[in-house]
Structures are given as C-alpha cells and as structure tokens.
mmCIF file of C-alpha atoms in Angstrom:
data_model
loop_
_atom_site.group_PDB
_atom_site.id
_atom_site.type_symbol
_atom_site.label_atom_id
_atom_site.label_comp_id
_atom_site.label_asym_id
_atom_site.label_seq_id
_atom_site.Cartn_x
_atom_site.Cartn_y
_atom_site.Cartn_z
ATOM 1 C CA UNK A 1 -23.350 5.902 25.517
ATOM 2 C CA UNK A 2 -23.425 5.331 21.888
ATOM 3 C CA UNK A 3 -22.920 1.204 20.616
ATOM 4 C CA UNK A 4 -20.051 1.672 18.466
ATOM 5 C CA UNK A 5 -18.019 4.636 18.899
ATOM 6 C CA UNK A 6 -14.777 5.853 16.917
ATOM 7 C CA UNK A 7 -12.757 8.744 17.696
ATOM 8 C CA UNK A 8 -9.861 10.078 15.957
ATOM 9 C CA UNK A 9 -9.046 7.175 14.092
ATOM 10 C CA UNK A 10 -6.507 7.256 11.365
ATOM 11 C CA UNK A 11 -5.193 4.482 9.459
ATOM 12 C CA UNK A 12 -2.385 3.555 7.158
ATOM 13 C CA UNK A 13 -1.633 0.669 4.820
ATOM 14 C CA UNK A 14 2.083 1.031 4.958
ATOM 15 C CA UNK A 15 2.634 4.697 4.183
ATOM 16 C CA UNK A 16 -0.851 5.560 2.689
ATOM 17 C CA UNK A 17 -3.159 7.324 4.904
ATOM 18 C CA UNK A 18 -6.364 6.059 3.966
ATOM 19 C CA UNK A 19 -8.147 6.972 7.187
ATOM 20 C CA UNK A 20 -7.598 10.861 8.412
ATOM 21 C CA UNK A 21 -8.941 11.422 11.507
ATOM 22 C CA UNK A 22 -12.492 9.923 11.358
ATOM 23 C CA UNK A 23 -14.747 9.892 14.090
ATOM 24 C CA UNK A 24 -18.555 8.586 14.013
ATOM 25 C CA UNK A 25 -20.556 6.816 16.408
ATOM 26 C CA UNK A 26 -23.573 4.345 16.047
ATOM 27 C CA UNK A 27 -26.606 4.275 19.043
ATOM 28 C CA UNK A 28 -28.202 1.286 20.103
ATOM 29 C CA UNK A 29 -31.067 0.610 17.545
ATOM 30 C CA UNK A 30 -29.742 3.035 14.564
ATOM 31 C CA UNK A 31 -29.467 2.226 10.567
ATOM 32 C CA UNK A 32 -26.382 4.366 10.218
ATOM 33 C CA UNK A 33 -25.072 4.312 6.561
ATOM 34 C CA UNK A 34 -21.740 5.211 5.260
ATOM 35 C CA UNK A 35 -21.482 6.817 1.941
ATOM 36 C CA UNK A 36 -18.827 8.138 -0.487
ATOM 37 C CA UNK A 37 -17.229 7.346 -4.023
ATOM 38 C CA UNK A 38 -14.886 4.214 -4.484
ATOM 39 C CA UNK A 39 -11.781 4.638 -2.614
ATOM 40 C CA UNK A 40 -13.180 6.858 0.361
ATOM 41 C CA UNK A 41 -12.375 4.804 2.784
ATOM 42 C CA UNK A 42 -15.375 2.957 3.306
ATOM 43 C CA UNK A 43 -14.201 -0.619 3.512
ATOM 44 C CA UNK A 44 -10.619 0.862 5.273
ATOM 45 C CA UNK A 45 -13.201 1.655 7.720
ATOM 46 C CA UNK A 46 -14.970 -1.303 8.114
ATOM 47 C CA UNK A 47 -11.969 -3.399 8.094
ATOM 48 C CA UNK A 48 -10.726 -1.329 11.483
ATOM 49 C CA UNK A 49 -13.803 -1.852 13.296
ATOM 50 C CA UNK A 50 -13.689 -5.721 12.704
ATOM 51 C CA UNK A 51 -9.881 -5.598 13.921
ATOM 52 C CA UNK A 52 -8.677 -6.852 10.393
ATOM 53 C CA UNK A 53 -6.489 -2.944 10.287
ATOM 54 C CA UNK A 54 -5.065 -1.547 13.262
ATOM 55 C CA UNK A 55 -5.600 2.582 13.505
ATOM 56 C CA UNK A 56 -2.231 3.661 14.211
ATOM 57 C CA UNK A 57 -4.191 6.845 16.288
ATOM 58 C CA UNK A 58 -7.328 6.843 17.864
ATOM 59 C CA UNK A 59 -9.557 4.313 19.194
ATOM 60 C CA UNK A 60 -12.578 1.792 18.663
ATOM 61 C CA UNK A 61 -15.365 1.507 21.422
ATOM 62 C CA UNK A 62 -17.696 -1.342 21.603
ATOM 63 C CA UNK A 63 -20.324 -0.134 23.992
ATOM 64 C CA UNK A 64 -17.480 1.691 25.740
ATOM 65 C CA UNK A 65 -14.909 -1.411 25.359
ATOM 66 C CA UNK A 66 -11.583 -0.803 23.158
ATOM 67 C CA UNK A 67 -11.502 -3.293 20.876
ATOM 68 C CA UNK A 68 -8.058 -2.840 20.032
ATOM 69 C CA UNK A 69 -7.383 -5.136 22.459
ATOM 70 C CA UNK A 70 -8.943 -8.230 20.677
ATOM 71 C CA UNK A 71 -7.494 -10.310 17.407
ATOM 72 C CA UNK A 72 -10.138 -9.914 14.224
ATOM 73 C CA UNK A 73 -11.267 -13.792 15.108
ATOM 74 C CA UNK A 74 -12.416 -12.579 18.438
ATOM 75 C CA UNK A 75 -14.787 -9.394 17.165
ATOM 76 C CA UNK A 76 -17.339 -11.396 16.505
ATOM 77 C CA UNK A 77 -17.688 -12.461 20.472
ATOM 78 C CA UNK A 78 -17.477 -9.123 21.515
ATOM 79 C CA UNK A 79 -20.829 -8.491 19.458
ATOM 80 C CA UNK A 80 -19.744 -7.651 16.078
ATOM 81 C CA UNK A 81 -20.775 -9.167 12.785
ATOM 82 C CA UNK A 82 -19.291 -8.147 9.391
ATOM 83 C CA UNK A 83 -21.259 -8.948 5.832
ATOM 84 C CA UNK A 84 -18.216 -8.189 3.323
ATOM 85 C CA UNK A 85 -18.274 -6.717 0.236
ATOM 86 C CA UNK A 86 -19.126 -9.966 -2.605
ATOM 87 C CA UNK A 87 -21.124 -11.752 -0.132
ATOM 88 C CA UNK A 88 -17.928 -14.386 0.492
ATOM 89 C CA UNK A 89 -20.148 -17.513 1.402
ATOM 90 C CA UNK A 90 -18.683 -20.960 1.506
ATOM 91 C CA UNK A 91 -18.836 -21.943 -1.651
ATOM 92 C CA UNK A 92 -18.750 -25.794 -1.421
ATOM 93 C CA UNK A 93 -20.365 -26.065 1.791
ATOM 94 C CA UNK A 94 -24.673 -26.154 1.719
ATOM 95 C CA UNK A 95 -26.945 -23.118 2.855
ATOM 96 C CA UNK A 96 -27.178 -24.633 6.609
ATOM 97 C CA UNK A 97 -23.065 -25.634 6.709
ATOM 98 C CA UNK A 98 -22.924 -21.917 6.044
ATOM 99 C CA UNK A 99 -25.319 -20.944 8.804
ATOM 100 C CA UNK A 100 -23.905 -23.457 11.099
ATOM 101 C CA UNK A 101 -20.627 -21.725 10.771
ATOM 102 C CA UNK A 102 -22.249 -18.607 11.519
ATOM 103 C CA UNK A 103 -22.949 -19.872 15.220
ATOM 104 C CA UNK A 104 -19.170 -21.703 15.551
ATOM 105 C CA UNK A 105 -18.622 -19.551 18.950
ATOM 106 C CA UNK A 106 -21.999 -20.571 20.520
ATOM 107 C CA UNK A 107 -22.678 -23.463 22.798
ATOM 108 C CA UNK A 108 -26.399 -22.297 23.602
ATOM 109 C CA UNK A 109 -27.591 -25.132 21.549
ATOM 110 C CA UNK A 110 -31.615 -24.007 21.849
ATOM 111 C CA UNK A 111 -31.337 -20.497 21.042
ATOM 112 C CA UNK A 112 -29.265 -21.307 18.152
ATOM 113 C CA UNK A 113 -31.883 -23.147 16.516
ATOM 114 C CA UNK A 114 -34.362 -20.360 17.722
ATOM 115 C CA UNK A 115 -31.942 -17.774 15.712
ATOM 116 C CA UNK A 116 -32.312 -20.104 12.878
ATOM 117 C CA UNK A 117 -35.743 -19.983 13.152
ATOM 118 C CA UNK A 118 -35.775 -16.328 12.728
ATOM 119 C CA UNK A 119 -33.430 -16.335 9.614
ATOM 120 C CA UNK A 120 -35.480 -18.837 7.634
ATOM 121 C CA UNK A 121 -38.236 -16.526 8.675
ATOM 122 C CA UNK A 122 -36.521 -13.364 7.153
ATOM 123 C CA UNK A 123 -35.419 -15.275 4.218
ATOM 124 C CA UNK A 124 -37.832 -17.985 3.212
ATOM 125 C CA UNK A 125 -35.952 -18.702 0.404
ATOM 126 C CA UNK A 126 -32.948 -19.856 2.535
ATOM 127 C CA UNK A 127 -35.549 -22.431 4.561
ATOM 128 C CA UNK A 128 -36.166 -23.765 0.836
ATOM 129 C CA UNK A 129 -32.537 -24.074 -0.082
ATOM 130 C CA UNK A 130 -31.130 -24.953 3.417
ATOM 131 C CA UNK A 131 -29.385 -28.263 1.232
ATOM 132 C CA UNK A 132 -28.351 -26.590 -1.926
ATOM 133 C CA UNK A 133 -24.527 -26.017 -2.323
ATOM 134 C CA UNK A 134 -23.625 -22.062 -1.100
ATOM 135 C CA UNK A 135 -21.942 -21.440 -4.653
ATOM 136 C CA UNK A 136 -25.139 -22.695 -6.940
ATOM 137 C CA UNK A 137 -27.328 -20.072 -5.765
ATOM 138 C CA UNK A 138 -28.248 -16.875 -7.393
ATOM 139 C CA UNK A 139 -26.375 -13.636 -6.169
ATOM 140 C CA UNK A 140 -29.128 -12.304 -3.967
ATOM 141 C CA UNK A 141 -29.463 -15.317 -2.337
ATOM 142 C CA UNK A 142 -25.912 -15.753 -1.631
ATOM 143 C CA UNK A 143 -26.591 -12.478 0.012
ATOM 144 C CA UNK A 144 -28.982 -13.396 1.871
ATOM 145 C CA UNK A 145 -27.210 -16.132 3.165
ATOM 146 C CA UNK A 146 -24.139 -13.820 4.222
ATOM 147 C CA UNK A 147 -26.552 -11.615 6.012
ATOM 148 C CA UNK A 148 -28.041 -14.808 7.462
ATOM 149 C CA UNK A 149 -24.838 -16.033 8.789
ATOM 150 C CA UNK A 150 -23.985 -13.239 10.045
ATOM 151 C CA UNK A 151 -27.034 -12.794 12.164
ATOM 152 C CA UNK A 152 -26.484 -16.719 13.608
ATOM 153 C CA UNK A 153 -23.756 -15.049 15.812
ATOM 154 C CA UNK A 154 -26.117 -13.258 17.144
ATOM 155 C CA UNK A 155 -24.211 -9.625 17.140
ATOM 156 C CA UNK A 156 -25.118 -6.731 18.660
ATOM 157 C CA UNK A 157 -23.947 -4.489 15.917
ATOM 158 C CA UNK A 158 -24.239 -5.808 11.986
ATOM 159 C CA UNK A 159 -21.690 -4.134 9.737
ATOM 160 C CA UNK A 160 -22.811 -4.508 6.135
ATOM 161 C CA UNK A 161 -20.192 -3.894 3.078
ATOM 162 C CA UNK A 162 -22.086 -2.613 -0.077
ATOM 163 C CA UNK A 163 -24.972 -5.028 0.286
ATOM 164 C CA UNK A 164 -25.967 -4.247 -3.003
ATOM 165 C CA UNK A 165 -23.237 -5.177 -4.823
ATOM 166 C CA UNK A 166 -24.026 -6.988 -8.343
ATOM 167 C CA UNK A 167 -27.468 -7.581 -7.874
ATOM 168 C CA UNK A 168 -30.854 -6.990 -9.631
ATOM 169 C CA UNK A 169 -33.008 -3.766 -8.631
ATOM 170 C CA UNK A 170 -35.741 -5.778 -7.951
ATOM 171 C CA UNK A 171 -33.569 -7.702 -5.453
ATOM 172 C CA UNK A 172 -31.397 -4.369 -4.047
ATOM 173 C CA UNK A 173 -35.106 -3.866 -3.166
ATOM 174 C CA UNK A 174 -35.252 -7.331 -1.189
ATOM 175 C CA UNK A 175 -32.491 -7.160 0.570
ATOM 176 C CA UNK A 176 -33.147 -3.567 2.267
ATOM 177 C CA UNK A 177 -36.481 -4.583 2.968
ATOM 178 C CA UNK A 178 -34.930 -7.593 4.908
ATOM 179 C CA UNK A 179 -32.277 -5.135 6.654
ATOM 180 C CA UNK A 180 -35.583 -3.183 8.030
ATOM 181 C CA UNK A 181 -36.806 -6.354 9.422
ATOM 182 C CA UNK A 182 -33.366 -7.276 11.055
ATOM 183 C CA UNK A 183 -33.349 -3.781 12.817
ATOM 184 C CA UNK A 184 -37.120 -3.699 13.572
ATOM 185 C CA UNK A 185 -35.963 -7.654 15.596
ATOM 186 C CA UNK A 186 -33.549 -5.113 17.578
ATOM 187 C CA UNK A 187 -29.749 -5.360 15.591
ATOM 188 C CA UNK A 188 -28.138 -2.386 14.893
ATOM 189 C CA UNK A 189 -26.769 -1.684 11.651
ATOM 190 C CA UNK A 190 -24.199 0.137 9.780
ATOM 191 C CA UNK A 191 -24.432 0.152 6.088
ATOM 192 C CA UNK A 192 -21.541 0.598 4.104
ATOM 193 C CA UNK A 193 -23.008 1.472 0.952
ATOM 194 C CA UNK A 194 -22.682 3.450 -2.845
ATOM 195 C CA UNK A 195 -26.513 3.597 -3.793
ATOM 196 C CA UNK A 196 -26.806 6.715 -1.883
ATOM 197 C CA UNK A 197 -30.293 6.458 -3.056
ATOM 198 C CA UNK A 198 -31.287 2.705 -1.046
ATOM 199 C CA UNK A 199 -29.415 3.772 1.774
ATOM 200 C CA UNK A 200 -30.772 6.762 2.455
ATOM 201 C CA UNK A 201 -34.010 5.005 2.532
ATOM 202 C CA UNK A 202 -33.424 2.649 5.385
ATOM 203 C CA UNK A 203 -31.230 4.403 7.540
ATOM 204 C CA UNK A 204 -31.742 7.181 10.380
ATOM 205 C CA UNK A 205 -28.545 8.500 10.371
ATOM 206 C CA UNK A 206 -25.599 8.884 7.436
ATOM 207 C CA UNK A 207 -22.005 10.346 7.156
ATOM 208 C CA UNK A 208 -20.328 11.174 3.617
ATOM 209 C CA UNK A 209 -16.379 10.142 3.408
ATOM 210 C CA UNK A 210 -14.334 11.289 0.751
ATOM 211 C CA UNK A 211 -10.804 10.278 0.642
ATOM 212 C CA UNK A 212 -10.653 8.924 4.316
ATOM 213 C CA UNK A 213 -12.053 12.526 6.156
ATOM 214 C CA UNK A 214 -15.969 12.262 7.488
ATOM 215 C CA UNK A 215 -17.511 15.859 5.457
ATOM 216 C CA UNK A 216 -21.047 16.018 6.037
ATOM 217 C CA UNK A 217 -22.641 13.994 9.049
ATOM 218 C CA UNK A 218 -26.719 14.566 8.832
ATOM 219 C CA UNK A 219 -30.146 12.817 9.507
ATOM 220 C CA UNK A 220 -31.099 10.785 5.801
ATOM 221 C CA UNK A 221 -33.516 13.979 5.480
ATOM 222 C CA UNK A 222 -31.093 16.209 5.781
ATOM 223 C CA UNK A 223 -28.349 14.190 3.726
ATOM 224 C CA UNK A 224 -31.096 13.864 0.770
ATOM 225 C CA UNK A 225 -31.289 18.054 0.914
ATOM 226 C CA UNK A 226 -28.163 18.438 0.928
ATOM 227 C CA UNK A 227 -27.134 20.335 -2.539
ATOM 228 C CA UNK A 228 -23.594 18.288 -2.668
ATOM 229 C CA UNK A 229 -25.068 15.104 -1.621
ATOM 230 C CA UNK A 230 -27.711 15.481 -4.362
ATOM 231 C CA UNK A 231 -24.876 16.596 -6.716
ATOM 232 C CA UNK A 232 -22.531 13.582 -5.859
ATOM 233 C CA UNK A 233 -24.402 10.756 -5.028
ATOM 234 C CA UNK A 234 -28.209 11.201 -5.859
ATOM 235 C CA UNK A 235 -27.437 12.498 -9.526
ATOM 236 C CA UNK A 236 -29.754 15.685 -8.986
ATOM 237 C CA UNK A 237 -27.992 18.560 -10.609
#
C-alpha cells in the first residue's frame, strides 16, 4: 500500500478547474518530485493534500486513511508536514521559537529534544543561530529552518513547495543535499519543484503536470530521456 495515495482528484477554485483528474501515489521511503511550468497545478496540488483545498471528486489516502475527513490544522497529526513555497518562517520569533512551534502537537518531551538533536545535526548552521531572530537570516537558512520545523513534527510524509525558490546555486546545492539526508533518516518526500534539473537528481520517482492533468509519470532516468522533458524543462533541444 503506497504512503500517500491520490486518485481521481479534481479541484476547483470557484469555477476554475485547476486540478483535472490527477492521480499519483508516493511509497514509503520514495523522493517523488512534481514538475511542470508555473500554473500547472503544482501548489493546487499540494494545498489538497494538506487539506487547505477540498477536491470536489476523488480522494486523498494517508497510508490508506481519507484525509478528507480532517481540518488543514489536523494534517500535520495524521503524519503530514508541508514546507511552503517562500519558506514562511516566523519572522519575529528566534530559530528555536520556530522549531519549538514545529513540535506544538507533541507532548513526548524526550524525543522532541532527540528530533532537535537531529535537525541541528542536518543543519549546523541552525545549532549556531538557534537565538538569532527567524527574519535576520539569510534565505537559505530561513530554508533550512522551514525544513527544520517541519521535520520537529516528526511526519511521516514531508511535502516540500519549490525548495529552491530565490536562493544561490551554491545553496540550491545545500539544501538537496540536506533533503538526501532527511530521506536516508527514513522521511518520505515529495518535492514540488521547477529546477527539473535538482530534482531529478534526488528523487526516485517524478510526474510532469501541465495545466492540472499528470502527462508523463517515469523513474528520474527515464524522465531525464524523455525528448519533451528535455525540451521543456532541462533546456536540451
């Protein structure tokens, strides 16, 4: 039974259709990236799983439980943890306020500190700036501490909106290399993502959407062969 699972979904904001009948599904251990051009359907997509859009057909499974069922507050205690797109850390609150946050639902007081443990280990720079203010830091390290929050919930599945977003290619590089490490610690990803090129390095899996239909679902190898794929989003005539 595949983690995340969605079937038939289609989605509307009022009478737009920006979701036509998707279906995908994410196993237990996968990097599975999304990619397509700027209005897809990407983020539509994202926001559905994390119960911010309801699908007005078809259904989300959460290791085979609707979550249709539950308010977007309550995702995130069924297992789900979103990064959005531009990072959205607490601006006036310091790097562990943020990551305290992160762990608001959780009571288990000594595993909490164990999972921030493992953050500061994945992102030593966070352990050095645990006081600084959330909005003084640099935009990779905001997005580090995003991702890090994120993980303090602990989530089974990590949903990641263009991680990339704004930042430095010497830090794009970073922050994949860090979304290896969080996979290789056993979270399952999906990557929501336009550098076709990054996230076809770090993922298994990857499905193309172009204006809210799924076209091409293929292993990265076969995605990076792929002649419209090269064409589209790897700038290889």
């Amino acid at each position: 039974m595949p983690l995340l699972e969605i079937q038939n979904v289609h989605a509307y904001y009022g009478n737009i259709q920006a979701l036509k009948g998707i279906s995908l599904h994410v196993d237990q251990g996968e990097i599975v990236t999304l990619i397509g051009a700027n209005g897809a359907g990407k983020t539509t997509t994202l926001r559905v799983i994390s119960c911010l859009l309801k699908p007005r057909q078809g259904s989300v499974l959460l290791d085979g439980q609707d979550l249709s069922e539950f308010k977007a507050h309550q995702v995130v205690n069924q297992g789900v943890a979103m990064v959005p797109e531009g990072r959205g850390v607490f601006s006036k609150l310091s790097v562990m306020e943020n990551l305290e946050l992160g762990a608001y639902s959780r009571s288990d007081k000594a595993e909490i500190q164990e999972d921030l443990e493992r953050v500061f280990e994945i992102f030593p720079r966070l352990r050095e700036r645990r006081s600084q203010v959330g909005g003084t830091l640099s935009g990779g390290e905001q997005q580090m501490l995003s991702t890090a929050r994120a993980l303090m919930a602990r989530p089974s599945l990590l949903v990641m909106d263009e991680p990339s977003m704004g930042l430095a290619p010497v830090l794009i590089e970073s922050v994949f290399e860090s979304l290896i490490e969080i996979n290789k610690q056993g979270t399952t990803i999906l990557l929501v993502e336009q550098n076709a090129h990054m996230a076809l390095q770090v993922a298994t899996r990857g499905y193309v959407l172009q204006t809210g239909e799924i076209v091409l679902s293929d292993s990265v190898e076969g995605l990076r062969k792929n002649a419209m794929v090269q064409k589209a989003y790897l700038g290889i005539e």
